[in-house]
Amino acid sequence: MTSVKIAVLSIITVLIAWNSNAQDIDYAKKTIEILSSAKMHGRGYVKNGDFKAARFIAKEFKSIGLEPLSDNYFQGFDFSVNSFPSKMKFKVDDNLLSPGYDFLIDPASPGIKGSFPVCILKEYSNLNALVNRLNSRKESFVLVVDWFSLSDLSEEKRNELKANLARFQRNGFSKLSAIVEYSTEKLTWTGSTGLLSLPRFTVKASEFGLNENSTLTFNVKNKFRKEYHSNNIIGYLPGENTDSVIVLSAHYDHLGRMGKGCYFPGANDNASGVAMLLNQARELKHVKRPYSILFIAFAAEEIGLLGSGYYVAHPLIELDRIKFLLNLDLAGTGDEGIQIVNGSIHTALFSKIQTLNRRDNLLTKVKTRGAACNSDHCHFHERNVPSFFIYTLGGIKAYHDVYDRYETLPLTAYDGYFKLLNRFILSL
Ligand SMILES: [Zn+2]
């Protein structure tokens, strides 16, 4: 072959490679944009958000050519969940607070309607003094806990106060109608399968002029659903060896809506991981592989790893046939590389992924840590299925809040991360 031909061929090869990378990231972007759009309602338990996302993922599985393991890709299960589908009004005097930006409601809260005077807690000595103070109120009121003024409390006293507030919230207390806490940290929401007696709010303090003479007005409606139905989405790619299976998983649920006007997009957590999972499926479909691969988009991770818990109790492929599980969450940054949970347990595999990374110069850092029950790999790990849980590091601070949006998700290291995972899966 002449050198001109070699040059032309290598340009074509580079163009093909460049083009396929561009397609990968374009596909990921499109997927993340769809999954974190308002139409998916935060992929939670309001307006069928989780089911809309599930249907979208199942459609993608089908068009990629993954096989269902039953009549369809869905593995359904039920659980209880508290939700806030409609009214979410909170006023400090005449100031209307914005849900998600100015305040959060504790996910286990019941609804509340009405106007209330406040009792502001700026110091704490013991439970008796607190109870006496609260019992002296003859009308319904809201307890405002000023954690800024309480910042000098000892660790022990702080924990004691927190435990007492939790008890009030669980059981109710005298004329107490709600608890409002000044947040000293960023607002971070979560979900709840249970319902408690008192509503509890976290507010960004100081901006609303809340004082001893303030009136707080609420109109909040909750909906507690005893048997909510959700679905893991499961697709299969048979390889030469069907006795041994590699599992690639990522949860698709997020926190849903907090009232009509506020939703949690969950672009990084975990539309990004689902996009990576789908992208790997698209790629692996065309590659000769010794092992079969099972792709699972788990439901209900955010409220207690429920989808993966259901799967390990009702596996469609037996757990002892799983050679390795790779769980992906928060795949959308990577400025500071990736972190591998269980990396210090499966050291040979950790060395392998590190070597691949160094060889091809893909990510700035591949970090290791021990076991942590912080995502869906946990149930598998506890049943002796070898697993890694990988998340990207650096980039944005948005997490479990209204700022985890597609528009600001950097996807800095997506291409390198995609290649590293692909090469690692094929090396297993
Ligand atoms: Zn997550």
Coordinates of C-alpha atoms and ligand atoms in Angstrom, one line a residue, residues 251 253-254 268-270 301-302 328-330 374-375 389 399-400, ligand 1:
H251 CA -31.2 3.8 38.4
D253 CA -35.9 7.3 39.1
H254 CA -35.4 10.7 40.8
N268 CA -26.6 14.1 36.7
D269 CA -28.6 11.9 39.1
N270 CA -29.1 9.7 37.2
E301 CA -33.4 3.9 44.1
E302 CA -33.8 7.3 45.7
L328 CA -23.4 3.7 37.2
D329 CA -24.8 6.8 39.0
L330 CA -23.8 10.4 38.5
N374 CA -25.0 4.1 48.6
S375 CA -26.5 2.8 45.4
F389 CA -20.2 1.2 41.7
Y399 CA -27.2 17.3 43.9
H400 CA -30.8 16.4 44.9
Ligands
ZN1 ZN -28.5 8.5 42.1

